[in-house]
CSV table of C-alpha atoms and ligand atoms in Angstrom, one decimal:
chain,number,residue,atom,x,y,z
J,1,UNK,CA,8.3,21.4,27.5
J,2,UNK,CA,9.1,19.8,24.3
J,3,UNK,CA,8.4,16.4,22.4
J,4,UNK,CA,9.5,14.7,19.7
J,5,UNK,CA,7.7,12.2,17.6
J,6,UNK,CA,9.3,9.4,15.9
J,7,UNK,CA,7.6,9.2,12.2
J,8,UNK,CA,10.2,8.3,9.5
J,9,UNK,CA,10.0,4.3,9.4
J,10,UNK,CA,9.3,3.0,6.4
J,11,UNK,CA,5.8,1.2,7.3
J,12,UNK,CA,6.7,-1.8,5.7
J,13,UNK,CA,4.3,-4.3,6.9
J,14,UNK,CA,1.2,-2.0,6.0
J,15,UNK,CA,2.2,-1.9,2.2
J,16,UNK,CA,1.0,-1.2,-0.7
J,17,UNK,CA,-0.6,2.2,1.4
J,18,UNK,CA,2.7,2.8,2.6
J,19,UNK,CA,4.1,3.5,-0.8
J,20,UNK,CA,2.1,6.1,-1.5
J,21,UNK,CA,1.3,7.9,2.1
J,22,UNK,CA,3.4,7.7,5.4
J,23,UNK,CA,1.9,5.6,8.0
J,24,UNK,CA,1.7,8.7,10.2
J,25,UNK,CA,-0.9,9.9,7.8
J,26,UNK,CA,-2.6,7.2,7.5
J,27,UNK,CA,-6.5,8.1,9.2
J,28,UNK,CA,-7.5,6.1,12.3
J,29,UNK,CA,-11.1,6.8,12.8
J,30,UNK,CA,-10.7,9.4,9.8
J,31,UNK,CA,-8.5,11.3,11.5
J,32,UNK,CA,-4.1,11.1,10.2
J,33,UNK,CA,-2.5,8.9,13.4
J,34,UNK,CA,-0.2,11.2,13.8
J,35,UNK,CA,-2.5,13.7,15.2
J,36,UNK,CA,-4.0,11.2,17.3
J,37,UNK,CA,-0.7,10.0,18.6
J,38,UNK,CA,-0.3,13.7,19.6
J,39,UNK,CA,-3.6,13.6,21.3
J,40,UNK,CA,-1.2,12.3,24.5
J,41,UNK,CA,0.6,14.9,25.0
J,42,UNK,CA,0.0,17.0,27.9
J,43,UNK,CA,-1.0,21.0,27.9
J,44,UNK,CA,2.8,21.8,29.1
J,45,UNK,CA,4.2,20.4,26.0
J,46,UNK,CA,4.4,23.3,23.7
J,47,UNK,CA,6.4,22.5,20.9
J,48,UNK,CA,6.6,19.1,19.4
J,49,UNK,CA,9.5,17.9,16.5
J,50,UNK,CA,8.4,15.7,13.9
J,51,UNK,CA,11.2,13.5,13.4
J,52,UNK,CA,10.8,11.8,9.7
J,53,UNK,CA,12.6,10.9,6.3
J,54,UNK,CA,10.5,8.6,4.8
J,55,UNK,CA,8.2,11.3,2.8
J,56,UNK,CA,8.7,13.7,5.1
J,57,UNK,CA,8.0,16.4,2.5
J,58,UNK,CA,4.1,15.1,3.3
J,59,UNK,CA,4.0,15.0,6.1
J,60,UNK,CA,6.0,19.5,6.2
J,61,UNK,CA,3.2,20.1,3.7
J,62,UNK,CA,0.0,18.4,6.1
J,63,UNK,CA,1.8,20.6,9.3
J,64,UNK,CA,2.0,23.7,7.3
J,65,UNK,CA,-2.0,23.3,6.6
J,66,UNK,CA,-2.5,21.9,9.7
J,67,UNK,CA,-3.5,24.9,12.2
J,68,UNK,CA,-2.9,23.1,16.2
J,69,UNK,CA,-2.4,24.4,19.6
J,70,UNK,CA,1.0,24.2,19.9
J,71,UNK,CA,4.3,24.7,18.1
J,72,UNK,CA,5.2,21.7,15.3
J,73,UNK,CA,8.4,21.3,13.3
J,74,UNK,CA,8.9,18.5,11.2
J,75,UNK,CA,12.6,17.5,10.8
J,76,UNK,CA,13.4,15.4,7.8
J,77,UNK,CA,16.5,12.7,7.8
J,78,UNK,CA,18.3,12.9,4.9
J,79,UNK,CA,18.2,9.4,5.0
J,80,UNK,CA,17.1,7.5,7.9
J,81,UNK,CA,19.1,7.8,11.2
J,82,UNK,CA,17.1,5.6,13.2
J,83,UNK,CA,15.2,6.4,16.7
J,84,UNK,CA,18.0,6.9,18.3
J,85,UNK,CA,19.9,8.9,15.6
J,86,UNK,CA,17.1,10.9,15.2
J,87,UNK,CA,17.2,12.0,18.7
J,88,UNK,CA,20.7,12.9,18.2
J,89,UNK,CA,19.7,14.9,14.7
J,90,UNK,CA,18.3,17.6,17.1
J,91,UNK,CA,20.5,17.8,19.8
J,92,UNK,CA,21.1,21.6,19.8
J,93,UNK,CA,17.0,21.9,20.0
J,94,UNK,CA,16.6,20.5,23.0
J,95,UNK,CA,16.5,22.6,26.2
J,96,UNK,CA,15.9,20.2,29.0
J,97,UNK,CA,13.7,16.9,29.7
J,98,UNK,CA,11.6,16.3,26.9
J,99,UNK,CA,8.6,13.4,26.0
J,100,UNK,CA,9.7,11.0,23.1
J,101,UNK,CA,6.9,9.2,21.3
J,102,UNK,CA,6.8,6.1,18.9
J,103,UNK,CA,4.7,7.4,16.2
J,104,UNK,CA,2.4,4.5,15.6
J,105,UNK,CA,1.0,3.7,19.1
J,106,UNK,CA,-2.1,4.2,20.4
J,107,UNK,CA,-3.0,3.9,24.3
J,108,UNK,CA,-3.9,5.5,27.5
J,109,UNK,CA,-1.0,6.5,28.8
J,110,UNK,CA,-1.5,9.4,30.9
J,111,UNK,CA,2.1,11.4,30.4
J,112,UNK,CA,1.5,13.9,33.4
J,113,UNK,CA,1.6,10.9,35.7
J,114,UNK,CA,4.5,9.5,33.7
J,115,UNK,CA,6.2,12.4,34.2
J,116,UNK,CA,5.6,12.7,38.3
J,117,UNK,CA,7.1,9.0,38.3
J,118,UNK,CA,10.4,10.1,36.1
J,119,UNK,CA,10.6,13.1,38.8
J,120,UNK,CA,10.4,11.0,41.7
J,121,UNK,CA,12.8,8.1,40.0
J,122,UNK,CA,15.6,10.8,39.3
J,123,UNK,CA,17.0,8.4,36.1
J,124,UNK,CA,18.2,9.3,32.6
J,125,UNK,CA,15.1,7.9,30.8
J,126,UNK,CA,11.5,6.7,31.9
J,127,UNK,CA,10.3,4.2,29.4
J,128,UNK,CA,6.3,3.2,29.0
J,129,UNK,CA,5.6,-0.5,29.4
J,130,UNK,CA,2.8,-2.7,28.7
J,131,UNK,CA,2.4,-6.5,29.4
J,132,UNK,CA,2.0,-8.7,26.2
J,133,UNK,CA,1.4,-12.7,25.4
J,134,UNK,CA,4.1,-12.6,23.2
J,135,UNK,CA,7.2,-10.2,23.0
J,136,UNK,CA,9.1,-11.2,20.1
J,137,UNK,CA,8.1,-7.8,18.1
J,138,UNK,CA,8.7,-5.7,20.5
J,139,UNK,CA,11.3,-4.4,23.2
J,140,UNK,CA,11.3,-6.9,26.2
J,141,UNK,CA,11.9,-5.7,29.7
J,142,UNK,CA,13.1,-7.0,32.7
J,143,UNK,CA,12.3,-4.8,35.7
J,144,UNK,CA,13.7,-5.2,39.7
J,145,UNK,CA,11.7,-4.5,42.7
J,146,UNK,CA,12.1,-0.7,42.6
J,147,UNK,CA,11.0,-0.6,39.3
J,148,UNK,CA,14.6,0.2,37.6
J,149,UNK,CA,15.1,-1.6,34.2
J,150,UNK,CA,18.1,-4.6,34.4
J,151,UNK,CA,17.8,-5.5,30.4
J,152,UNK,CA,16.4,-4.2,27.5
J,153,UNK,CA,16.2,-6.6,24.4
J,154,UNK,CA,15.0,-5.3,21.3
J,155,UNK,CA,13.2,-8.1,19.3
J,156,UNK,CA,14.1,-11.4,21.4
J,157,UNK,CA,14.1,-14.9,20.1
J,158,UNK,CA,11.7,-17.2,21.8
J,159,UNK,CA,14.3,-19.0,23.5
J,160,UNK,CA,15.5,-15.5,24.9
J,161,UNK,CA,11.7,-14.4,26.4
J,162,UNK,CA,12.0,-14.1,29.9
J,163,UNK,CA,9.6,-10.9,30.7
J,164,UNK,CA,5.9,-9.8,28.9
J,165,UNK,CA,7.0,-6.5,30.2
J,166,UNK,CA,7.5,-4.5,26.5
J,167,UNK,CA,8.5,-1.1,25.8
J,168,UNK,CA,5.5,0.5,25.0
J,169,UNK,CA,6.8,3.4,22.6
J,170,UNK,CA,6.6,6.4,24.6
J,171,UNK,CA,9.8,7.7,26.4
J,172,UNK,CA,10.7,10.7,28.9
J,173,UNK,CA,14.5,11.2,28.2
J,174,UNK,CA,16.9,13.8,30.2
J,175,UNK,CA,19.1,15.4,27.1
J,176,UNK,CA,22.4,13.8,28.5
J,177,UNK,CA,21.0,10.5,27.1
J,178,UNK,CA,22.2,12.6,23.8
J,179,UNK,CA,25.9,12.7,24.8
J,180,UNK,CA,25.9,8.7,24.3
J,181,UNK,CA,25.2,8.9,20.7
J,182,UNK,CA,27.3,9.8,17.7
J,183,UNK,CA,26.4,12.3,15.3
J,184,UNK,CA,25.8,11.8,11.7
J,185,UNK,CA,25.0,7.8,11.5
J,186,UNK,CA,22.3,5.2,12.4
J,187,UNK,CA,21.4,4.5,15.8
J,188,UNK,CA,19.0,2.0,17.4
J,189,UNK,CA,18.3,3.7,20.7
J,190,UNK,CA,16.5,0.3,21.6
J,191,UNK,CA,19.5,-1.8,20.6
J,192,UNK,CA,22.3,0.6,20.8
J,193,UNK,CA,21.6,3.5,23.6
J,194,UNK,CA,19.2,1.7,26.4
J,195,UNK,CA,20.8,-1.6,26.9
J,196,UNK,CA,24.2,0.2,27.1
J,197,UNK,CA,22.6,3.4,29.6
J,198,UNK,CA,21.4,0.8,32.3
J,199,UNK,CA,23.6,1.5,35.0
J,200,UNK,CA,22.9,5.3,34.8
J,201,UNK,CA,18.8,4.6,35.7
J,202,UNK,CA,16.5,3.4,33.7
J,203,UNK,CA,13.2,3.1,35.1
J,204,UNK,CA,9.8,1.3,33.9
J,205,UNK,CA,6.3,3.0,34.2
J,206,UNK,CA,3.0,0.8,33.6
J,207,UNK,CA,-0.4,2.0,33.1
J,208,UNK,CA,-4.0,0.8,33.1
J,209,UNK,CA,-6.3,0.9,30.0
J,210,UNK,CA,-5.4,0.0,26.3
J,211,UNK,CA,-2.4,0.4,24.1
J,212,UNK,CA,-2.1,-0.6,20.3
J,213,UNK,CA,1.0,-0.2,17.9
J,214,UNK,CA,-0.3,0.6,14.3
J,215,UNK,CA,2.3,-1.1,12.3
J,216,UNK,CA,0.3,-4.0,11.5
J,217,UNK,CA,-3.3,-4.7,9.2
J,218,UNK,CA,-4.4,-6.6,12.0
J,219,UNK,CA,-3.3,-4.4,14.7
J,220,UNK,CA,-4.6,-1.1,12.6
J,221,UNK,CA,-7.9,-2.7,12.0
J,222,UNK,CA,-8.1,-3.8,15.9
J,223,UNK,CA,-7.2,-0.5,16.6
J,224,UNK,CA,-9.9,0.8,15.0
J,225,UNK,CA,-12.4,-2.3,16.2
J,226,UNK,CA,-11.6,-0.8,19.8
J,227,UNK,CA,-11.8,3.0,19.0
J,228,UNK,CA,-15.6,2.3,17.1
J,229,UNK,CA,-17.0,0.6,20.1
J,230,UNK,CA,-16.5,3.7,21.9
J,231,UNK,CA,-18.5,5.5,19.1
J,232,UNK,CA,-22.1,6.9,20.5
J,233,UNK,CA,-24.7,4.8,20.0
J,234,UNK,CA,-22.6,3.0,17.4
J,235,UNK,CA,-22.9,4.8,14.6
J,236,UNK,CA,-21.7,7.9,13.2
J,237,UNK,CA,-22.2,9.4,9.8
J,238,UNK,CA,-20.5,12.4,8.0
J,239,UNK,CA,-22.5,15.3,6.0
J,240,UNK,CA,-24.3,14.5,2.5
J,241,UNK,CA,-24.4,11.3,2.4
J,242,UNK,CA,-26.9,8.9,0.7
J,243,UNK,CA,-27.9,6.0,2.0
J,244,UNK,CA,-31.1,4.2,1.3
J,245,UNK,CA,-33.3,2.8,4.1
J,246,UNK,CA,-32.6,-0.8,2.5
J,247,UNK,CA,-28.9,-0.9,3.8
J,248,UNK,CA,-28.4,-3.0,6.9
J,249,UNK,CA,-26.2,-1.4,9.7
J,250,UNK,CA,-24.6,-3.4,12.1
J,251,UNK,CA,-23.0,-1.6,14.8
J,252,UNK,CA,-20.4,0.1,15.2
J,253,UNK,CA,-20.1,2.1,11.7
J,254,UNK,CA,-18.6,5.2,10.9
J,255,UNK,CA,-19.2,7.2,7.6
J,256,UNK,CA,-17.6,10.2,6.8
J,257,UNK,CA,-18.9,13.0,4.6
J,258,UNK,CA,-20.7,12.6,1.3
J,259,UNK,CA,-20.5,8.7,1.1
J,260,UNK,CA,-22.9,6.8,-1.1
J,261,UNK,CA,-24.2,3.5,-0.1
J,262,UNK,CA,-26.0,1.0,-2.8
J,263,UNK,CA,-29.8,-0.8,-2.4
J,264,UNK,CA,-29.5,-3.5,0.0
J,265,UNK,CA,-25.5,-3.1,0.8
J,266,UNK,CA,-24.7,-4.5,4.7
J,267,UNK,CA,-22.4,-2.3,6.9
J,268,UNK,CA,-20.4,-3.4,9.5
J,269,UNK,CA,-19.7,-4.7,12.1
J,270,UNK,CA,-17.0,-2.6,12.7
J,271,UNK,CA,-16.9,-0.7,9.4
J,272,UNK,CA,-15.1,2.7,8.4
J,273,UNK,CA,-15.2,4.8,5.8
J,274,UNK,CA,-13.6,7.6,4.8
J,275,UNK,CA,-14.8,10.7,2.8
J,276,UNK,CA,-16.8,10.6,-0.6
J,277,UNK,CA,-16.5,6.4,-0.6
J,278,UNK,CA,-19.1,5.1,-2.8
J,279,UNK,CA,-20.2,1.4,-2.5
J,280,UNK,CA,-22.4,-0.4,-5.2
J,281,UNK,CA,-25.4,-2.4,-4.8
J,282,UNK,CA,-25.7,-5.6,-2.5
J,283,UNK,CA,-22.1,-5.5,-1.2
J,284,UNK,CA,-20.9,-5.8,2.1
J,285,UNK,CA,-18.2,-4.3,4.3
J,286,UNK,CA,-17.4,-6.0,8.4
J,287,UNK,CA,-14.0,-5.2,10.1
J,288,UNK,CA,-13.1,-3.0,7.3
J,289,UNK,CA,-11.9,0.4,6.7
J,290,UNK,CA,-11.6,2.1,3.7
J,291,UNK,CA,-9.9,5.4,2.9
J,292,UNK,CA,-11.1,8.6,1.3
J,293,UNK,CA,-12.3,8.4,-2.2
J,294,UNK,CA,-12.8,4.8,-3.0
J,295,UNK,CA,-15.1,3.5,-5.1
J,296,UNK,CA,-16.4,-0.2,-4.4
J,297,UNK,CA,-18.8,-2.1,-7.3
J,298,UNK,CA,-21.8,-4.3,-6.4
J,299,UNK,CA,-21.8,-7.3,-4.7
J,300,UNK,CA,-18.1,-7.1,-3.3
J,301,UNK,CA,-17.8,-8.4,0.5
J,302,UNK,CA,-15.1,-6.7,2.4
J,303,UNK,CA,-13.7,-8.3,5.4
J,304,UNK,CA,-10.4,-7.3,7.1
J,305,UNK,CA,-9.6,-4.8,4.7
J,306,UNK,CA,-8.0,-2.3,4.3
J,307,UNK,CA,-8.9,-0.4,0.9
J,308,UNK,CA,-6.5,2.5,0.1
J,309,UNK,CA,-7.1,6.0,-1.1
J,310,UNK,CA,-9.1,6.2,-4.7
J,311,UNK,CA,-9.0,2.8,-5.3
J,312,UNK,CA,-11.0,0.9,-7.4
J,313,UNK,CA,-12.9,-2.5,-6.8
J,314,UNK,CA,-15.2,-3.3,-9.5
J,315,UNK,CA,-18.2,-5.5,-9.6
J,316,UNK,CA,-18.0,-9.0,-8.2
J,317,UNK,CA,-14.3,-8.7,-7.8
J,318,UNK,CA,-13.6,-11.7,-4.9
J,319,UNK,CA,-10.7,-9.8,-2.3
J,320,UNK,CA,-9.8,-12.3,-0.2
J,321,UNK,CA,-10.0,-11.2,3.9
J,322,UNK,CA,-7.4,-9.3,5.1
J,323,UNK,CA,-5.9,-7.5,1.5
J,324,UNK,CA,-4.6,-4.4,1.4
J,325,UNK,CA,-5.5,-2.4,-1.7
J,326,UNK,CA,-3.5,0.5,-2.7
J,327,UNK,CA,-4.0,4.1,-3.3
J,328,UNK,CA,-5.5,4.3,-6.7
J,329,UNK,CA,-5.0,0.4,-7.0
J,330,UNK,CA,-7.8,-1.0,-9.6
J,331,UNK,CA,-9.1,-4.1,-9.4
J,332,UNK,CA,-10.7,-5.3,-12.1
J,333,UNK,CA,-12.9,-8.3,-13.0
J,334,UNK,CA,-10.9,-10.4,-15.5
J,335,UNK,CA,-13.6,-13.1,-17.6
C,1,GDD,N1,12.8,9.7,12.4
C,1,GDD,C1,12.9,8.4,12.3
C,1,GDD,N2,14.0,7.9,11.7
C,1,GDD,N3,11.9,7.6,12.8
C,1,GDD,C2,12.0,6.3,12.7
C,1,GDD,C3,13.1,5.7,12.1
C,1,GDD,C4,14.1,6.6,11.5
C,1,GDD,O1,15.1,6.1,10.9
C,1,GDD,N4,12.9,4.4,12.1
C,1,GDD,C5,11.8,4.2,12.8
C,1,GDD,N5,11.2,5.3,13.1
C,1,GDD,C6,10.0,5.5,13.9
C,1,GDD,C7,8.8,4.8,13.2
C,1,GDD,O2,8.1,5.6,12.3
C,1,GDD,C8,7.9,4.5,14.5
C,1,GDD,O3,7.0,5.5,14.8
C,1,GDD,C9,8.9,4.4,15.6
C,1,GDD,O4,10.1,5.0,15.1
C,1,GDD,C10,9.2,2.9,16.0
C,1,GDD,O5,9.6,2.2,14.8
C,1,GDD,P1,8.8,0.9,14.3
C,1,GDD,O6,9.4,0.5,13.0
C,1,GDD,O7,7.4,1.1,14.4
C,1,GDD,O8,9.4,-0.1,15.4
C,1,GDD,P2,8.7,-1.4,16.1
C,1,GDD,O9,7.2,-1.2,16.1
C,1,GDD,O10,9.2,-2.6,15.4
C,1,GDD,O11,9.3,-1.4,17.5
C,1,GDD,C11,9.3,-0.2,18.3
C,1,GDD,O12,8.1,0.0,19.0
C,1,GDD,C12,7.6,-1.0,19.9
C,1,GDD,C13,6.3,-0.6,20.5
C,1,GDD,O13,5.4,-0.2,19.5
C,1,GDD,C14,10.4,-0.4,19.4
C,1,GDD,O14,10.5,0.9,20.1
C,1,GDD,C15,10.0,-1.5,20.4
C,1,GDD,O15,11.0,-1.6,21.4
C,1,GDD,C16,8.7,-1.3,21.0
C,1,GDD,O16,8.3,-2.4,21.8
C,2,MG,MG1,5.8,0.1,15.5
């Protein structure tokens, strides 16, 4: 069976990272979401496209290093079609029912039951749901009794919320769902192709457990908050790495390999770093993560922060909670 993942948005509201990186590449629990987004898919799935624009030549060149079980091309948008354009974009690939996956969510949606459900329903598309407070951001659903989807409203206004019920990102599609959609220009397939496909069955599947959508600092740091408290025992550490005994950890922290941790420094809770970080001397870093190779002075405190790839925060620098710092961003104490 085949699957496509939906990788070329732009990944706005995580910038500055997102100017230098993809959000697909960006590590969750030091490890490039796209791979854990993948991590769904069942064993009968054995080639998977990569649907992307947005420096897609990134994410061809991390695929052609990266070795994996199954079969994965990454299709680049000459510019960006959409999610349902770039469906349409690889049409003549398709040979039968195939998975479709948003790719910024994480959860436990288990796809082989997913898929019994979409075999027993008999419609064009299954589409993953998940209850949620407020549905404004995402794809509100209205279900009947049998579980068949009467509306679909991308984005709603308040004073159109009428369902919690959101799409949750991850799709089963029969390849006629293709035939609705012109080739060769931008296509919603949440605004354009599902309200308009009702009538031909769409169907609703819920699941139990957890489901996140990265596209947010706060929803990439809870994210990882959830993902570390599974960590054994609550910490983890990578090779070579030097930390002295008076560091405070506070569960859950993850290291990766050859990090370097100042006298009297505080870790966590809910701390990651990446490889080769280096922190200075009485700093502190809670509901944090930062990415490979940066380098954080003495007494900084960290909290809800993400710190970017190579960057640079020098001594006693104040970040206020909940800053992004870019990939090889400095930031520098100014007298
Ligand atoms: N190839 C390609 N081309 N992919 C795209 C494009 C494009 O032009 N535009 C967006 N994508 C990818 C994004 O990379 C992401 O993985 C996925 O499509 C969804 O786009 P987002 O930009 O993350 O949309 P959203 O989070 O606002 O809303 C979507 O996801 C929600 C659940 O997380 C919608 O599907 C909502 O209905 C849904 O509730
Ligand atoms: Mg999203």
């Amino acid at each position: 069976m085949q699957a496509v993942v939906l990788a070329g948005g732009l990944g706005t509201r995580l910038r500055p990272v997102t100017l230098t990186r993809p959000k697909p590449l960006l590590p969750v629990l030091n490890r490039p979401l796209v791979c854990r987004v993948m991590d769904l898919l069942p064993p009968q799935v054995d080639e998977v496209f990569v649907a992307t624009g947005y420096m897609g030549d990134r994410l061809t060149e991390f695929f052609a290093r990266e070795k994996g079980r199954r079969r994965v091309e990454v299709v680049v948008e000459k510019s960006p079609l959409g999610t349902g354009g770039a469906l349409r974009n690889i049409r003549d690939r398709m040979k039968g029912r195939f998975f479709v996956l948003n790719g910024d969510v994480i959860c436990s949606l288990d796809l082989r039951r997913m898929l019994r459900y979409h075999e027993q329903k008999g419609g064009l598309a299954t589409i993953s749901l998940w209850d949620i407070e407020d549905p404004t951001a995402y794809g509100m659903v209205v279900l009947d009794r049998d579980g068949r989807i009467v509306s679909f409203k991308e984005k709603p206004r308040r004073e159109e919320v009428v369902s919690r019920a959101v799409n949750a990102g991850t799709y089963i599609l029969e390849p006629d769902i293709l035939g609705c959609m012109e080739p060769g220009r931008e296509i919603s397939i949440e605004r354009e192709v599902f309200p308009s496909v009702l009538a031909r069955g769409l169907f609703g599947f819920r699941f139990e457990g957890h489901w996140f959508d990265a596209g947010t600092l706060a929803s990439y740091l809870r994210i990882h908050a959830f993902l570390l408290n599974d960590l054994r025992g609550g910490m983890g550490k990578g090779r070579d790495c030097n930390i002295p005994r008076t560091v405070a950890w506070s569960a859950p922290v993850l290291l990766g390999d050859r990090c370097s941790v100042g006298e009297r420094s505080r870790l966590g809770p809910r701390c990651c770093l990446g490889d080769r970080v280096t922190l200075g001397r009485g700093s502190t870093v809670r509901d944090t993560v930062v990415h490979n190779g940066a380098t954080i002075g003495d007494r900084v405190l960290l909290e809800q922060c993400l710190v970017g790839e190579n960057a640079r925060i020098d001594d006693d620098v104040l970040v206020p909670p909940g800053s992004i710092i870019g990939d090889g961003q400095q930031l520098e104490l100014r007298p």
